[in-house]
mmCIF file of C-alpha atoms and ligand atoms in Angstrom:
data_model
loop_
_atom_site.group_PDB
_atom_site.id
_atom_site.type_symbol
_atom_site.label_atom_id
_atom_site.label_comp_id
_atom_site.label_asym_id
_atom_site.label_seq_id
_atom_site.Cartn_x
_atom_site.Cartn_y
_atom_site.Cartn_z
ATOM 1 C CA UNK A 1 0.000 0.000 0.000
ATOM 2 C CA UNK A 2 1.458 3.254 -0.798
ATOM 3 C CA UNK A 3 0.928 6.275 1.646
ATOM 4 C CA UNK A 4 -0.743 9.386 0.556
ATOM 5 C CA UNK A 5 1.239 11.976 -0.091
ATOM 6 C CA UNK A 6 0.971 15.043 2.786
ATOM 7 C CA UNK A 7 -0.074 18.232 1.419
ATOM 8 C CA UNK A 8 0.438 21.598 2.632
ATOM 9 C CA UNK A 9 -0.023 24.745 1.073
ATOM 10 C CA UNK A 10 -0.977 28.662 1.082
ATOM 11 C CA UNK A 11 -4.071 29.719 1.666
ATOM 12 C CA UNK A 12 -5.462 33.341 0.792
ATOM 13 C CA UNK A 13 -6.661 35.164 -1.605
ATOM 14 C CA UNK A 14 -5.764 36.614 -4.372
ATOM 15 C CA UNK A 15 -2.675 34.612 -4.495
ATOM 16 C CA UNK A 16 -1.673 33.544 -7.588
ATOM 17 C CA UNK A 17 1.658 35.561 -7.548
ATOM 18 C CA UNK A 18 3.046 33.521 -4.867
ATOM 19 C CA UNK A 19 6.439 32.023 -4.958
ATOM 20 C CA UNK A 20 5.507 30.082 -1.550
ATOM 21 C CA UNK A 21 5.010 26.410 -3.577
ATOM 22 C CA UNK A 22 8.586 26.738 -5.417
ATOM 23 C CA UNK A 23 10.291 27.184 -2.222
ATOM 24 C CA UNK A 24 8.610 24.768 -0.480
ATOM 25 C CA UNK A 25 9.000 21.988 -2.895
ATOM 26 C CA UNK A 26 12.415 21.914 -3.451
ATOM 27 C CA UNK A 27 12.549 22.008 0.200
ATOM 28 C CA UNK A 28 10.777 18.757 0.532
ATOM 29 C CA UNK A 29 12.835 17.188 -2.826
ATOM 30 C CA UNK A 30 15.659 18.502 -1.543
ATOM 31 C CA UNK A 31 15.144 16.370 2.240
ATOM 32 C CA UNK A 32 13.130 13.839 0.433
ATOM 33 C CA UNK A 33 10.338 14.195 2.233
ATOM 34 C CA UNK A 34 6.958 12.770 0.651
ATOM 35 C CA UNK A 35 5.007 15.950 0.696
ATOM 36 C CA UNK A 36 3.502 18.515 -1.737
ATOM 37 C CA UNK A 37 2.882 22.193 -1.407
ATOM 38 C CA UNK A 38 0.344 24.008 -3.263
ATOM 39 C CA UNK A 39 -2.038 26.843 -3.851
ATOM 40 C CA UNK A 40 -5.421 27.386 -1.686
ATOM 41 C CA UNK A 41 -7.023 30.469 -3.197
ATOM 42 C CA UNK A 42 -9.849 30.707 -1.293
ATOM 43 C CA UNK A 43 -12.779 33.519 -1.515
ATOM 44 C CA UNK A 44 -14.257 34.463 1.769
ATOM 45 C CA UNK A 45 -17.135 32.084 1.255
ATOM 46 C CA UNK A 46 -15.118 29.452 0.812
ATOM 47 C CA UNK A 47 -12.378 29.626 4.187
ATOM 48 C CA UNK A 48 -14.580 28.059 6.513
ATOM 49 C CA UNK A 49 -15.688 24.698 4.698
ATOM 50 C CA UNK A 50 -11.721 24.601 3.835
ATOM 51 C CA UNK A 51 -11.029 24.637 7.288
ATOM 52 C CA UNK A 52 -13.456 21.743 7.747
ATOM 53 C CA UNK A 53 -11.867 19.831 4.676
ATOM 54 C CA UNK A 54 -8.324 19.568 6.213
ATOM 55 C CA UNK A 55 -8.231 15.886 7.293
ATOM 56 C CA UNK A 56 -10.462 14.219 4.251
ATOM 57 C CA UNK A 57 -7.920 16.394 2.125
ATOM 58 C CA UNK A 58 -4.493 14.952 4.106
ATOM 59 C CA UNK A 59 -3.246 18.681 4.740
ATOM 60 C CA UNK A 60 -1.114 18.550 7.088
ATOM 61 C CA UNK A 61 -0.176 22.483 7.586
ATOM 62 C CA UNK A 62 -0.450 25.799 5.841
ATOM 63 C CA UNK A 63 0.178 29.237 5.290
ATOM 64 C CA UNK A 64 -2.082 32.061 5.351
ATOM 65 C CA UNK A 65 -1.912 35.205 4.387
ATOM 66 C CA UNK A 66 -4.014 38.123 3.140
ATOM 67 C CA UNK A 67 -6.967 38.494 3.951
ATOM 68 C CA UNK A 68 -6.928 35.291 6.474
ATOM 69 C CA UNK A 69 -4.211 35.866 8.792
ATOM 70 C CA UNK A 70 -6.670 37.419 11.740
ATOM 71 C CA UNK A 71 -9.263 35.469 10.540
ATOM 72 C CA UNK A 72 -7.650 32.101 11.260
ATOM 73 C CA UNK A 73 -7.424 33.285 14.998
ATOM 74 C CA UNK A 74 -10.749 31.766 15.988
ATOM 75 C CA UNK A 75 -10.085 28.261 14.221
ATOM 76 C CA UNK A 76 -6.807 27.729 16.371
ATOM 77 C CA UNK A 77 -6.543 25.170 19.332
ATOM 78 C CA UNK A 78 -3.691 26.564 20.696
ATOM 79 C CA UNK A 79 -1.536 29.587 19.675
ATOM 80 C CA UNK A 80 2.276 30.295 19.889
ATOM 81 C CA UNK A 81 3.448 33.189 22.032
ATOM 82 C CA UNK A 82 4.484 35.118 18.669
ATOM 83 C CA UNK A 83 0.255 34.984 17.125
ATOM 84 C CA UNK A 84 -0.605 36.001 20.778
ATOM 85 C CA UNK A 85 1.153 39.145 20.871
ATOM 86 C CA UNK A 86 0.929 39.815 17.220
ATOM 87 C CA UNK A 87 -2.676 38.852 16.832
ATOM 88 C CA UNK A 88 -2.060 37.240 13.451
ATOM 89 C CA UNK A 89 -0.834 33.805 12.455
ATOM 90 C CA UNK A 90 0.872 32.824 9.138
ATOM 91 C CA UNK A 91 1.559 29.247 9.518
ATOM 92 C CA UNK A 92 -0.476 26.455 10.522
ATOM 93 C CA UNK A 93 -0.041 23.049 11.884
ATOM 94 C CA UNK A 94 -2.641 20.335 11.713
ATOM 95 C CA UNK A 95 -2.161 17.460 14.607
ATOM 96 C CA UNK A 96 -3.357 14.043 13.740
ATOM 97 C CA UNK A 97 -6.792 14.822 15.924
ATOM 98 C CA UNK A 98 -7.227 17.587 13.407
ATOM 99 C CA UNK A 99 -6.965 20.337 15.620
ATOM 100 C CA UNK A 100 -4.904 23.586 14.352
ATOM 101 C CA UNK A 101 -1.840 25.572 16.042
ATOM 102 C CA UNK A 102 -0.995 28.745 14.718
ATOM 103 C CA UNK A 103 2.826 30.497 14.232
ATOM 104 C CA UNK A 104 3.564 33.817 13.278
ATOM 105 C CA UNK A 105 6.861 33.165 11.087
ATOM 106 C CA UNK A 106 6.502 36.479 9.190
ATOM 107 C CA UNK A 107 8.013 38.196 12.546
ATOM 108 C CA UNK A 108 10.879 35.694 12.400
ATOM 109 C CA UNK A 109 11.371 36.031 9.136
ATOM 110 C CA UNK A 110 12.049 39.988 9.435
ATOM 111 C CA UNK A 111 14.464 39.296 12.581
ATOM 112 C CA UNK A 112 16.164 37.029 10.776
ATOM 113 C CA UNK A 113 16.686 39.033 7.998
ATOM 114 C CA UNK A 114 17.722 42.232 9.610
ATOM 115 C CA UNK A 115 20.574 40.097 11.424
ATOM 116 C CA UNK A 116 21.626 38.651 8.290
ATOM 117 C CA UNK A 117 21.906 42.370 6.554
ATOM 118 C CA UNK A 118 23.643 43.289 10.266
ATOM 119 C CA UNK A 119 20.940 46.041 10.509
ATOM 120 C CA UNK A 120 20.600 47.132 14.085
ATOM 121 C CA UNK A 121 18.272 50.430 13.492
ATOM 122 C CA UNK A 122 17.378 52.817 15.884
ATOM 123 C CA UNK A 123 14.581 55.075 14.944
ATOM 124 C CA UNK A 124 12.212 53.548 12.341
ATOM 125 C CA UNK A 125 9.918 54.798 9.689
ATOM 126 C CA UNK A 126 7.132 52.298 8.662
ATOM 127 C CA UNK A 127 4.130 52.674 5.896
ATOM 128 C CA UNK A 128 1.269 50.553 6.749
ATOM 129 C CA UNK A 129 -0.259 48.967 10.028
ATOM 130 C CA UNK A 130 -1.969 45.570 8.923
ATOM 131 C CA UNK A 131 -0.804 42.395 8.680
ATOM 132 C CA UNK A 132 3.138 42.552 7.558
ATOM 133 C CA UNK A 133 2.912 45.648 9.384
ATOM 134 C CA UNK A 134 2.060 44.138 13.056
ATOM 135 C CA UNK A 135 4.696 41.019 12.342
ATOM 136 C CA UNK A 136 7.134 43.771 11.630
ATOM 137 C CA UNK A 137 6.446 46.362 14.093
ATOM 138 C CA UNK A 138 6.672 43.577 16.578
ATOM 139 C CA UNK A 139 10.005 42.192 15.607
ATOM 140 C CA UNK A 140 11.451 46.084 15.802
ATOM 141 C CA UNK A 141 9.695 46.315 19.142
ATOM 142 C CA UNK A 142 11.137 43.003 20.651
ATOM 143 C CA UNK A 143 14.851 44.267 19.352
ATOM 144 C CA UNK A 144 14.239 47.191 21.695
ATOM 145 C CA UNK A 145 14.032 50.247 19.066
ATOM 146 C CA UNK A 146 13.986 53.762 20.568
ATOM 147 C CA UNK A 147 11.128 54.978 17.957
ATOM 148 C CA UNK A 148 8.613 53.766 16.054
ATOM 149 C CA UNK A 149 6.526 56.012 13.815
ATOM 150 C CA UNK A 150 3.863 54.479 11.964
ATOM 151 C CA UNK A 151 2.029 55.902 8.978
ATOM 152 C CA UNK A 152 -1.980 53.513 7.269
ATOM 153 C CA UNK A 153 -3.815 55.633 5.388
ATOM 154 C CA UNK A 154 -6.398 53.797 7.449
ATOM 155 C CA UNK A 155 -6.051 55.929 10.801
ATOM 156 C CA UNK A 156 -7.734 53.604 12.611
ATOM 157 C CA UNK A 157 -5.488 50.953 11.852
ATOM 158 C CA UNK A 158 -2.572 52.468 12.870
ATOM 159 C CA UNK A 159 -4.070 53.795 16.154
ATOM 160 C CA UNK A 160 -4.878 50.031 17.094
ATOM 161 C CA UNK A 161 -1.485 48.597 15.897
ATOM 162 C CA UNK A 162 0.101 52.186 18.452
ATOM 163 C CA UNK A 163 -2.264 50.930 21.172
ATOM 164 C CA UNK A 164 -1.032 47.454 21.152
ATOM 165 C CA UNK A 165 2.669 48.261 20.946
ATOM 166 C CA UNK A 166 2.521 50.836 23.558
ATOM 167 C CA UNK A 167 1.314 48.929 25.811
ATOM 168 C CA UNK A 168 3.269 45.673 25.595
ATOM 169 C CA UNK A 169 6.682 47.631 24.558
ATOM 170 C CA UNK A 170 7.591 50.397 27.128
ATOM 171 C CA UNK A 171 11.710 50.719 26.067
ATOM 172 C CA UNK A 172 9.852 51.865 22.410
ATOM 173 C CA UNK A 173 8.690 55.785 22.110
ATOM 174 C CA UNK A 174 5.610 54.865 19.356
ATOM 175 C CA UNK A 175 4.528 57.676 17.014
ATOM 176 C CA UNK A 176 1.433 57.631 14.727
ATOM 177 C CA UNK A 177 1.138 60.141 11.952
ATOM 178 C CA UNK A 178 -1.909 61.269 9.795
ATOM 179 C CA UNK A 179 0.252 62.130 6.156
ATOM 180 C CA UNK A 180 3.156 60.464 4.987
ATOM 181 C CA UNK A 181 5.969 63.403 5.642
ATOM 182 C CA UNK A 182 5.042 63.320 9.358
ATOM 183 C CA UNK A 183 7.201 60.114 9.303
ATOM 184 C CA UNK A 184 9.740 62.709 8.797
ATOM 185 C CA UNK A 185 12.758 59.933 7.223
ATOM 186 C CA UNK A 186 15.501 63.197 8.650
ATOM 187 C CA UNK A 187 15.455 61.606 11.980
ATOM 188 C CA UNK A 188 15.120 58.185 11.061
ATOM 189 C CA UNK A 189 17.935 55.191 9.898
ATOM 190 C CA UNK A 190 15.633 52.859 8.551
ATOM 191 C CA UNK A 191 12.459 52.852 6.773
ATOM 192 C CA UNK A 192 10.274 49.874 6.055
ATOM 193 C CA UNK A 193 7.666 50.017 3.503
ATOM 194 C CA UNK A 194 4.276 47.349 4.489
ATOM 195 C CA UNK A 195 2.065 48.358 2.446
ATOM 196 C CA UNK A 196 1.298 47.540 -1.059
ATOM 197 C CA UNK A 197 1.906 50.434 -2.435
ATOM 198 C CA UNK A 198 4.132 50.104 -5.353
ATOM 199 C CA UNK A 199 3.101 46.121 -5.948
ATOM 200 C CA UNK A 200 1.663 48.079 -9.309
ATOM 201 C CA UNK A 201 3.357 49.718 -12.322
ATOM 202 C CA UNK A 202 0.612 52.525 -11.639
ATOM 203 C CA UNK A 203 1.543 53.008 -7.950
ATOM 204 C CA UNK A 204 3.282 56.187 -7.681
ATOM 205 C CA UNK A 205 6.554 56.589 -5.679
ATOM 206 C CA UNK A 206 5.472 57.714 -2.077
ATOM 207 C CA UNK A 207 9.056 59.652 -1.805
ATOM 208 C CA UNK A 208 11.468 62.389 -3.496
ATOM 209 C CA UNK A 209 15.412 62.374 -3.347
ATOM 210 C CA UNK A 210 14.974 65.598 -1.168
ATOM 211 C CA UNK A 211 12.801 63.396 1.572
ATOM 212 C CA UNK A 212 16.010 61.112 1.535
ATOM 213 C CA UNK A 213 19.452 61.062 3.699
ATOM 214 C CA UNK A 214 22.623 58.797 3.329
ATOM 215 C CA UNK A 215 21.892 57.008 6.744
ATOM 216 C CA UNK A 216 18.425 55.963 5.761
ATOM 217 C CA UNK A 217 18.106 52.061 4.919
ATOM 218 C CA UNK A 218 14.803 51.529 2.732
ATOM 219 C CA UNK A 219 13.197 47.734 3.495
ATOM 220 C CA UNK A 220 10.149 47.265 1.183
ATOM 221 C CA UNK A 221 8.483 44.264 1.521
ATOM 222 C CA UNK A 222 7.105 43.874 -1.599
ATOM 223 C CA UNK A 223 8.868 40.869 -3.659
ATOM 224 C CA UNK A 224 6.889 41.175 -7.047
ATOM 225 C CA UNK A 225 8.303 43.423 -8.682
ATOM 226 C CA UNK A 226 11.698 42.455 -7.197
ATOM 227 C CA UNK A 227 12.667 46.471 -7.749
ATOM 228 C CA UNK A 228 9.525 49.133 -7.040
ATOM 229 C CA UNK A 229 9.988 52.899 -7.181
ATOM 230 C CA UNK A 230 11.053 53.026 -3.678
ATOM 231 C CA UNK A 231 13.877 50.492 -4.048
ATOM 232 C CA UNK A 232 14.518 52.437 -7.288
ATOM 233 C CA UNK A 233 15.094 55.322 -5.679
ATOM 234 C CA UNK A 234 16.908 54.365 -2.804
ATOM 235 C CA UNK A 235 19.288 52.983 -5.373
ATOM 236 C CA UNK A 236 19.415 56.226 -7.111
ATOM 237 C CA UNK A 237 20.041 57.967 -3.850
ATOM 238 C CA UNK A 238 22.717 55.368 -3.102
ATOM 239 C CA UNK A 239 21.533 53.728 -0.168
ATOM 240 C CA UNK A 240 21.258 50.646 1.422
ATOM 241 C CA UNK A 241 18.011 49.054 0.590
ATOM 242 C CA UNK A 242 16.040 45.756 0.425
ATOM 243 C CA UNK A 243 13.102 44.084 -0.937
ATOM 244 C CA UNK A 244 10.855 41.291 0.539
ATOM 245 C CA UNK A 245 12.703 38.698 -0.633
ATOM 246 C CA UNK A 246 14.800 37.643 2.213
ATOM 247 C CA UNK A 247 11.927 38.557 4.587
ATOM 248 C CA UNK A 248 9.929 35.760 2.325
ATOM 249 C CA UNK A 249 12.704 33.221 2.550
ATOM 250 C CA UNK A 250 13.100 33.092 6.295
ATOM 251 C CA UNK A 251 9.481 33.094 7.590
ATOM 252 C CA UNK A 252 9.450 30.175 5.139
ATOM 253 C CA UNK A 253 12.307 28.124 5.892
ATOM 254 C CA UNK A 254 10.351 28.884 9.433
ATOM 255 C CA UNK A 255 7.091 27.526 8.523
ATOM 256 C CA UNK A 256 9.373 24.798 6.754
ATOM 257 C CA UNK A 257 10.546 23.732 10.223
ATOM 258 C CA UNK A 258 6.948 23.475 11.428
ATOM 259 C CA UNK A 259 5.665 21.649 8.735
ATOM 260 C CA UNK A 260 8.423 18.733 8.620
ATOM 261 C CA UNK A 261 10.429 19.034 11.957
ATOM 262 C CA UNK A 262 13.461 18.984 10.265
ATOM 263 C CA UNK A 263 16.645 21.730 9.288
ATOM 264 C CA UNK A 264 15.080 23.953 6.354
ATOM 265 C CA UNK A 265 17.906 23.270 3.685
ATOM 266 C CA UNK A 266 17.730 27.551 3.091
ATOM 267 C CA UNK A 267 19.968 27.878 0.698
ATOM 268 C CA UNK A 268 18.068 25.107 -1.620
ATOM 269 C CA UNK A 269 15.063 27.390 -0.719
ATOM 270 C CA UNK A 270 16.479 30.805 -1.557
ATOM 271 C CA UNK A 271 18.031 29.044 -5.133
ATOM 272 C CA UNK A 272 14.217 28.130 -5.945
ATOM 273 C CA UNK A 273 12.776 31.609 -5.251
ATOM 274 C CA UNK A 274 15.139 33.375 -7.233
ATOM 275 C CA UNK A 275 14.646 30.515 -10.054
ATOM 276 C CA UNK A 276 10.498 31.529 -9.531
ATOM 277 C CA UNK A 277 11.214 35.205 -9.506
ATOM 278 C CA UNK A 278 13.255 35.513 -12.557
ATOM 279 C CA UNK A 279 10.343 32.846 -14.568
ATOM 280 C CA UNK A 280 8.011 35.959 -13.439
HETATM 281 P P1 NAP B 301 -2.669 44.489 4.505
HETATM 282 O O1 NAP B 301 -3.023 43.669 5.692
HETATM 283 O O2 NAP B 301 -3.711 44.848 3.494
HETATM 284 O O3 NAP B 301 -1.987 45.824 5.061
HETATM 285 C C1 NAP B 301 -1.576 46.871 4.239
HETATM 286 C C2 NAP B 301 -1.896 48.173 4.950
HETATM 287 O O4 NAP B 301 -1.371 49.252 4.172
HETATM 288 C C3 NAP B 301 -3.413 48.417 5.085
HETATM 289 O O5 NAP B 301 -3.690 48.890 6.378
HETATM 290 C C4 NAP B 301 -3.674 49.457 4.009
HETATM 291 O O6 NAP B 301 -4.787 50.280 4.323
HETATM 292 C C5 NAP B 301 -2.392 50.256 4.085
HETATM 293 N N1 NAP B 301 -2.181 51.103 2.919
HETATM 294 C C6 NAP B 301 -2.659 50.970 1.654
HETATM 295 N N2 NAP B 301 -2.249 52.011 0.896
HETATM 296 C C7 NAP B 301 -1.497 52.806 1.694
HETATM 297 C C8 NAP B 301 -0.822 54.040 1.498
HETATM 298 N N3 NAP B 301 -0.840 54.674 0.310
HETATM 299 N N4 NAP B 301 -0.161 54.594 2.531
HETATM 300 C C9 NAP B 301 -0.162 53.998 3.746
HETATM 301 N N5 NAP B 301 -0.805 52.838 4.000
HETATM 302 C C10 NAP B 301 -1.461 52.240 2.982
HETATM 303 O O7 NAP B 301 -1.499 43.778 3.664
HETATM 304 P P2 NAP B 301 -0.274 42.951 4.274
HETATM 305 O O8 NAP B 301 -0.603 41.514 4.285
HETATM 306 O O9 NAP B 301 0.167 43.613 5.521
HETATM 307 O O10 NAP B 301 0.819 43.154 3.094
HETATM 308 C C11 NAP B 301 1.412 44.426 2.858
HETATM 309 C C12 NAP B 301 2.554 44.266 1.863
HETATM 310 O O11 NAP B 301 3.590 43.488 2.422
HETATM 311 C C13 NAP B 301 2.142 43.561 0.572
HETATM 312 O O12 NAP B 301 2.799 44.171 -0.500
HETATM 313 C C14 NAP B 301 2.655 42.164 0.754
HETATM 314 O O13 NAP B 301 2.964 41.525 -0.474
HETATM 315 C C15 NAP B 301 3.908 42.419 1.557
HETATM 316 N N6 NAP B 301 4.303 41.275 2.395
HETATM 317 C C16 NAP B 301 5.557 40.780 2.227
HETATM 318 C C17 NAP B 301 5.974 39.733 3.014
HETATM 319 C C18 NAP B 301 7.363 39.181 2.812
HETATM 320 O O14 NAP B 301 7.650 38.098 3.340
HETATM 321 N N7 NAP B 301 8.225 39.877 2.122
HETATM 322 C C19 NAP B 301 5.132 39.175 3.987
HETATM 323 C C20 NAP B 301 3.858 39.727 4.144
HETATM 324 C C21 NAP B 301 3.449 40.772 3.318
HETATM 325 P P3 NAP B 301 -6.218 49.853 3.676
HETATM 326 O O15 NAP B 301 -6.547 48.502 4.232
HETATM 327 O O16 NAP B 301 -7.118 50.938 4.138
HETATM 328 O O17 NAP B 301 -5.996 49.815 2.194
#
């Protein structure tokens, strides 16, 4: 009798952009591990009778991301300390009674990237309080920043995600601002871009050279395209920048852990994004 492959996957929606399955696979090739990884687009409707699907379907674990990653909160048996604090979860583990517990990698993933760049900021700029946003804003909280400014277009949002943080974080001075040049980049050494603005060729630029200064480091987290107007501009500026590439690989090699319990082979992982993201 042969065994039934396990399955995992990412769940969200829209999500056909995703270079999640590439990595993943030649992860589990790589190990030779019996598993697949693929797509879950889901629309709204449909999350909930997923959810009850799991077991029939041999999924073992999965990612989620937008619009899910709160969402999932209420479907979790137990939660890890990181989707307590950050109130979002990004990878999920299915136990053989079929009950879920969550992970927030995403936070991981940005702490481990910042220590492989050797970033230790101080005062940070960030665009954009939802989901990325509250992974990120925790991992700069936890390294003990001095400032945090936060700009959402959504005040709300960002007035929640300042709430939170000041509360839990009291070695971090948090700022929220209403326009984008209250974030005012003079004062600050790095600035992290969570939004999606510039995941479209219409999406303007949301800075000018003059906003700029040689000790700024610009992180967006966007991944497709690999080079937006911000990290075109930060290049044209000649500063330090990064996309959301690295951020992708680690919270993945992460979730990679979860899923199989063994070593995520990362450079195998990092070879297959960059293989998915040049195919794009
Ligand atoms: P999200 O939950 O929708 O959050 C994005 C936030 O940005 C929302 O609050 C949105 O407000 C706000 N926003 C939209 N336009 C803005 C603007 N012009 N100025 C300021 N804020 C604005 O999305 P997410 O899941 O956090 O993802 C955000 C970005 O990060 C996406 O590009 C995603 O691909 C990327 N990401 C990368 C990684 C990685 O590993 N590299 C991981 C996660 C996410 P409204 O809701 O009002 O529009």
């Amino acid at each position: 009798m042969t065994l039934k492959p396990k399955l995992y996957g990412l769940v969200g929606f829209p999500i056909k952009h995703s270079l999640s399955p590439c990595m993943h696979n030649a992860a589990f090739s790589a190990l030779k591990i019996k598993a697949k990884y693929q797509l879950f687009e889901l629309e709204p409707k449909q999350f909930r009778g997923f959810l009850g699907s799991l077991k029939q379907k041999n999924i073992c674990g999965f990612n989620v991301t937008y619009p899910y990653k709160e969402e999932i909160l209420a479907f979790l048996s137990s939660k890890s300390l990181g989707v307590r604090e950050i109130g979002a979860a990004n990878t999920v583990i299915v136990n053989k009674a079929g009950k879920l517990k969550g992970f927030n990698t995403d936070y991981l993933g940005f702490t481990a990237h910042l220590k492989e760049l050797k970033l230790k900021p101080k005062k940070v700029a960030l665009i954009g309080a939802g989901g990325a946003a509250k992974a990120v804003s925790f991992a700069l909280a936890k390294m003990k920043i001095a400032q945090l400014c936060i700009y959402d277009i959504d005040k709300f949002k960002s007035l929640s995600l300042f709430k939170k943080l000041n509360s839990s974080f009291p070695k971090t001075k948090f700022d929220v601002v209403s326009r984008l040049d209250g974030l005012n980049l003079q004062d600050k050494d790095l600035l992290v871009n969570a939004s999606p603005v510039g995941m479209r060729l219409t999406d303007p630029c949301l800075f000018t050279p003059a906003d700029l200064h040689p000790g700024l480091f610009v992180y967006d987290l966007i991944y497709s395209p690999l080079e937006t107007k911000l990290i075109s501009l930060a290049k044209e500026a000649n500063l330090n920048f990064s996309n959301g590439l690295g951020m992708l690989l680690y919270q993945g090699a992460f979730a990679f852990k979860h899923f199989s319990g063994r070593q995520p082979p990362v450079k195998i992982m990092q070879d297959a994004l960059l293989k998915g993201v040049m195919r794009k």
